[in-house]
Coordinates of C-alpha atoms and ligand atoms in Angstrom, one line a residue:
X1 CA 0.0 0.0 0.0
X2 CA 1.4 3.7 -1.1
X3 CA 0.2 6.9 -0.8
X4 CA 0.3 8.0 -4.3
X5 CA 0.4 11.9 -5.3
X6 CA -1.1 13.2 -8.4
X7 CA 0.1 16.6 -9.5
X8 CA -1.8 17.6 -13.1
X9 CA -1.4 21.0 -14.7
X10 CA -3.2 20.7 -17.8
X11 CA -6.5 23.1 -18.5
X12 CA -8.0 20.3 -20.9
X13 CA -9.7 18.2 -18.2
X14 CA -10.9 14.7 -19.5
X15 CA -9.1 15.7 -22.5
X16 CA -5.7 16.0 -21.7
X17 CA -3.3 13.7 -22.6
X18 CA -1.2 13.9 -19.6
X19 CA -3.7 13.5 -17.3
X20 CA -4.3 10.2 -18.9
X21 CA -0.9 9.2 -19.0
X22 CA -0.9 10.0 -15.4
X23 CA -4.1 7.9 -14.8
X24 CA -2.7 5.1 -16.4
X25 CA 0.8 5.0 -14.4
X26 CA -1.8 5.3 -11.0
X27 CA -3.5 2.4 -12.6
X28 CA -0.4 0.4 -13.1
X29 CA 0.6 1.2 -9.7
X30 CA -2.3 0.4 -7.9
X31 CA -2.5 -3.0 -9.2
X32 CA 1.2 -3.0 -7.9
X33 CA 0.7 -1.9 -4.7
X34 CA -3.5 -2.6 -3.5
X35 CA -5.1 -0.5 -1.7
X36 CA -3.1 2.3 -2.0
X37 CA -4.5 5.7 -1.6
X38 CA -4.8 8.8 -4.2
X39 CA -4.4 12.2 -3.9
X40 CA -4.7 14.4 -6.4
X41 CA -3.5 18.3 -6.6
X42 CA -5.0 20.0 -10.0
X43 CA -2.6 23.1 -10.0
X44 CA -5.4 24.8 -12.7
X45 CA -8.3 24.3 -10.1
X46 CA -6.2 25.5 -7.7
X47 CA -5.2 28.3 -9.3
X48 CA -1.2 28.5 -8.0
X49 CA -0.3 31.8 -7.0
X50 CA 3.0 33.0 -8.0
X51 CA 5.3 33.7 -4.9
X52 CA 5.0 37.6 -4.0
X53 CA 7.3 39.7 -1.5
X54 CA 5.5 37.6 1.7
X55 CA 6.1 34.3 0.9
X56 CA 10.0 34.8 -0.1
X57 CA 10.3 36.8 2.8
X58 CA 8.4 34.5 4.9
X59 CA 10.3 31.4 3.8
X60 CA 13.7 32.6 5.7
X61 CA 12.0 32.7 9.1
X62 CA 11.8 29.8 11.2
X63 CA 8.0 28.8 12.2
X64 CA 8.5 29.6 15.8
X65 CA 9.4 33.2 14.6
X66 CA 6.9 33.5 12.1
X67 CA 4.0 36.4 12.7
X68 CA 0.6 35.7 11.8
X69 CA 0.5 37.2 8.6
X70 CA 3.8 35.4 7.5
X71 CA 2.2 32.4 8.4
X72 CA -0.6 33.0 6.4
X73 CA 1.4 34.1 3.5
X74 CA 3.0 30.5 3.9
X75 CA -0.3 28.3 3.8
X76 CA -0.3 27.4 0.3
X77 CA 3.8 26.2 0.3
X78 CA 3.2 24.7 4.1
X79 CA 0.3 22.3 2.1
X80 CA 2.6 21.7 -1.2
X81 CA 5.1 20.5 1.4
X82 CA 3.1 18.3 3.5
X83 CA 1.4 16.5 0.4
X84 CA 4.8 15.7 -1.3
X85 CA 6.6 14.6 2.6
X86 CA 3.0 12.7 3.0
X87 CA 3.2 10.9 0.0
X88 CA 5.6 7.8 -1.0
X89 CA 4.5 7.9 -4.8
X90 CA 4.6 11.0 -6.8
X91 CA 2.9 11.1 -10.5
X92 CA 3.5 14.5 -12.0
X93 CA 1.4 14.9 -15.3
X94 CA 2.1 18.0 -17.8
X95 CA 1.7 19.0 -20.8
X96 CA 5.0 21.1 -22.9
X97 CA 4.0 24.6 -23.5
X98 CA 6.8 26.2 -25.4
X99 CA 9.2 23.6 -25.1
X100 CA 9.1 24.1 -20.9
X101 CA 6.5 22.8 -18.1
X102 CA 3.8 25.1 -17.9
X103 CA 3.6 28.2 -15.5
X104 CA 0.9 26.4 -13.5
X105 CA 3.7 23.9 -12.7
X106 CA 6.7 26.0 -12.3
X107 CA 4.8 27.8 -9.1
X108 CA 3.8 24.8 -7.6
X109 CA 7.6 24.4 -7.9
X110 CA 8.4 27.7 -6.2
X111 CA 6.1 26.8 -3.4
X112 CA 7.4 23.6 -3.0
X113 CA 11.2 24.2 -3.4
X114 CA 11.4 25.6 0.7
X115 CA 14.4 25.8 2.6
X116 CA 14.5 24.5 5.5
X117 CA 12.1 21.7 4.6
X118 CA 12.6 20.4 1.3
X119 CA 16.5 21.3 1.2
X120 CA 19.1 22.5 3.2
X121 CA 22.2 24.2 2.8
X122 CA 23.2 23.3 6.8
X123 CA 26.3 21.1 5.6
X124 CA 27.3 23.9 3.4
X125 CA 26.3 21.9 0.2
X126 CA 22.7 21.7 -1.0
X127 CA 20.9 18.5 0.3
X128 CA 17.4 17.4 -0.7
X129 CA 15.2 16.5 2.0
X130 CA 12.4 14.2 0.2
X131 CA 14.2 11.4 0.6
X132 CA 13.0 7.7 -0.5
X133 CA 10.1 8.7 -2.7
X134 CA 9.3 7.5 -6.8
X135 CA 8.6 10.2 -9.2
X136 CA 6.9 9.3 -12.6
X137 CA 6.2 11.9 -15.6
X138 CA 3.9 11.8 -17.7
X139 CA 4.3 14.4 -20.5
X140 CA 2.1 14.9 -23.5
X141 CA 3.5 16.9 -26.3
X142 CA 2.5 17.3 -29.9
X143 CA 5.8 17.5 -31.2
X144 CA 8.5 14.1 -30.9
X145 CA 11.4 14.7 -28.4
X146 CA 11.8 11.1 -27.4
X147 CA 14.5 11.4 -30.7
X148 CA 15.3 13.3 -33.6
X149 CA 15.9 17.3 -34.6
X150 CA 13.7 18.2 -31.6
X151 CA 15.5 16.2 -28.8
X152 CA 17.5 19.3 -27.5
X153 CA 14.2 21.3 -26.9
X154 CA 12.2 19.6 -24.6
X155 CA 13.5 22.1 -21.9
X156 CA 10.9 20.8 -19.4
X157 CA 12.6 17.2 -18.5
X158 CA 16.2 18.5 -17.7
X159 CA 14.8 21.2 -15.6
X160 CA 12.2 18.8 -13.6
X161 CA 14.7 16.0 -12.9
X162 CA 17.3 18.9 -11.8
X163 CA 14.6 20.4 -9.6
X164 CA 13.1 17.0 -8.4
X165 CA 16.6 16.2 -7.4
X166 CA 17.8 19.3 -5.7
X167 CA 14.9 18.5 -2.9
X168 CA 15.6 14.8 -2.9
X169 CA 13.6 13.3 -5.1
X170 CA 16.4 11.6 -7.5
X171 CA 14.5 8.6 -8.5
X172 CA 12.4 9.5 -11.6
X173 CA 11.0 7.4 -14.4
X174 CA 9.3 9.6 -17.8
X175 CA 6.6 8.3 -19.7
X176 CA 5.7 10.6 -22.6
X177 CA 2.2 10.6 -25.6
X178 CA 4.0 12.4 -27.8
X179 CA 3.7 13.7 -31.6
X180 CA 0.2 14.2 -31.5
X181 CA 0.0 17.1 -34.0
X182 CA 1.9 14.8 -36.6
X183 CA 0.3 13.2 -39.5
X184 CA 1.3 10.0 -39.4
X185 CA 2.4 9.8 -35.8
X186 CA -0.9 11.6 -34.2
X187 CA -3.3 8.9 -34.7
X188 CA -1.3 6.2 -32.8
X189 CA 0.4 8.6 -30.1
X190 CA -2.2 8.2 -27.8
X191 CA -2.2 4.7 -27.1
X192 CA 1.3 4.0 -27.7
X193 CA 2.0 6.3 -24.7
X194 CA -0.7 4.5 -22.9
X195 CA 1.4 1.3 -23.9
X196 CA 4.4 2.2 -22.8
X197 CA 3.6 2.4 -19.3
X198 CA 5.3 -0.3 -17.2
X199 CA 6.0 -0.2 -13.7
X200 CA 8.7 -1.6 -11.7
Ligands
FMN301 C1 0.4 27.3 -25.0 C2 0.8 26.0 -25.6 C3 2.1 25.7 -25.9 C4 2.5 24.5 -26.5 N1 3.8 24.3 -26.8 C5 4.2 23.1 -27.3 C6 5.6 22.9 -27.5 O1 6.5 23.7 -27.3 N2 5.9 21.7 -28.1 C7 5.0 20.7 -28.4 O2 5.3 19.7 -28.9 N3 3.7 20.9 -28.1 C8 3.3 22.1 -27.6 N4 1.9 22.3 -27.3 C9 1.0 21.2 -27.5 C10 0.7 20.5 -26.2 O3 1.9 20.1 -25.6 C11 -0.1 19.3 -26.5 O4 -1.4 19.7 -27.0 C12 -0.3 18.4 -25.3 O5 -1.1 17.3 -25.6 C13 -1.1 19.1 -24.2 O6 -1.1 18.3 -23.1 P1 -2.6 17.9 -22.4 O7 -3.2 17.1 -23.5 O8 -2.3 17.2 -21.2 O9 -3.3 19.2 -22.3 C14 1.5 23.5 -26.8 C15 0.2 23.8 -26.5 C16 -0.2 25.0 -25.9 C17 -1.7 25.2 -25.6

């Protein structure tokens, strides 16, 4: 049994391709591990704040210091950070938007990158502190990255394992639909991302 996170950042609801991809890895991973429990976090329903002057000052004061207001200003990081230390399994789905994760994502990211409690510089070298948890992706893209001319421009997967891994959180497996605004690729993407999906 896991407690498995679902982060999903794309405005297409039941459309979305990553959101299915996503669905399917949960699928795969509750026949894996029964009875294991699902969260999900839609960063478009919830409408991620980018951070403003209250939360970065806010993050640099220890909780016993903190005023009201700062702790307030904090509520939306404090909850990023107790779903992803609350959860073993992390499924992040998103879709590329100019070549890069989508903005919806990146300030989940900013809320959820806190020092103190998802790093550390105490040592005097960075250390994540989600330690021991499994990321998947699951991208959706209508160009092909997987290979080929556009290989060096699918921005968003070096930047979310670097991220993922400066917090801890080293262990990360992609699963990507991808070339589904390409004739002659399009009408298969779909499932053959579905496919793909294998779990441990
Ligand atoms: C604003 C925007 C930017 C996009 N940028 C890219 C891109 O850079 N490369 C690409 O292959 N597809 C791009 N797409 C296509 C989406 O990645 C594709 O439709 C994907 O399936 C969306 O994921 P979803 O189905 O989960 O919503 C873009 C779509 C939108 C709306």
């Amino acid at each position: 049994m896991k407690k498995i996170l679902h982060i999903t950042s794309s405005p297409r609801g039941e459309d979305s391709n990553s959101t299915r991809l996503g669905r399917r890895i949960i699928e795969k991973l509750r026949n894996q591990y029964p009875g294991s429990t699902v969260t999900v976090n839609d960063l478009v329903e919830n409408d991620y704040e980018h951070l403003q002057i209250e939360q970065i000052g806010a993050f640099k004061i220890p909780p016993e210091d903190q005023t009201s207001a700062q702790r307030a200003a904090l509520r939306v990081s404090d909850h990023t950070v107790e779903e992803l230390l609350d959860a073993d399994i992390i499924v992040i789905s998103f879709p590329l938007y100019n070549f890069n994760i989508p903005s919806s994502l990146k300030a989940w990211i900013d809320h959820a990158v806190r020092p103190g409690m998802t790093f550390t510089y105490a040592t005097g070298r960075p250390e994540g502190l989600l330690k021991g948890k499994k990321v998947y992706l699951a991208m959706a893209a209508n160009g092909v990255y997987s290979d080929g001319p556009m290989k060096p421009f699918n921005f968003a997967e070096p930047y979310l394992r670097y991220i993922l891994g400066f917090v801890g959180l080293t262990d990360i497996t992609l699963f990507r639909i991808e070339g589904s605004g390409i004739p002659g690729v399009m009408e298969t993407a779909t499932e053959k991302g579905l496919q793909s999906v294998e779990i441990g």
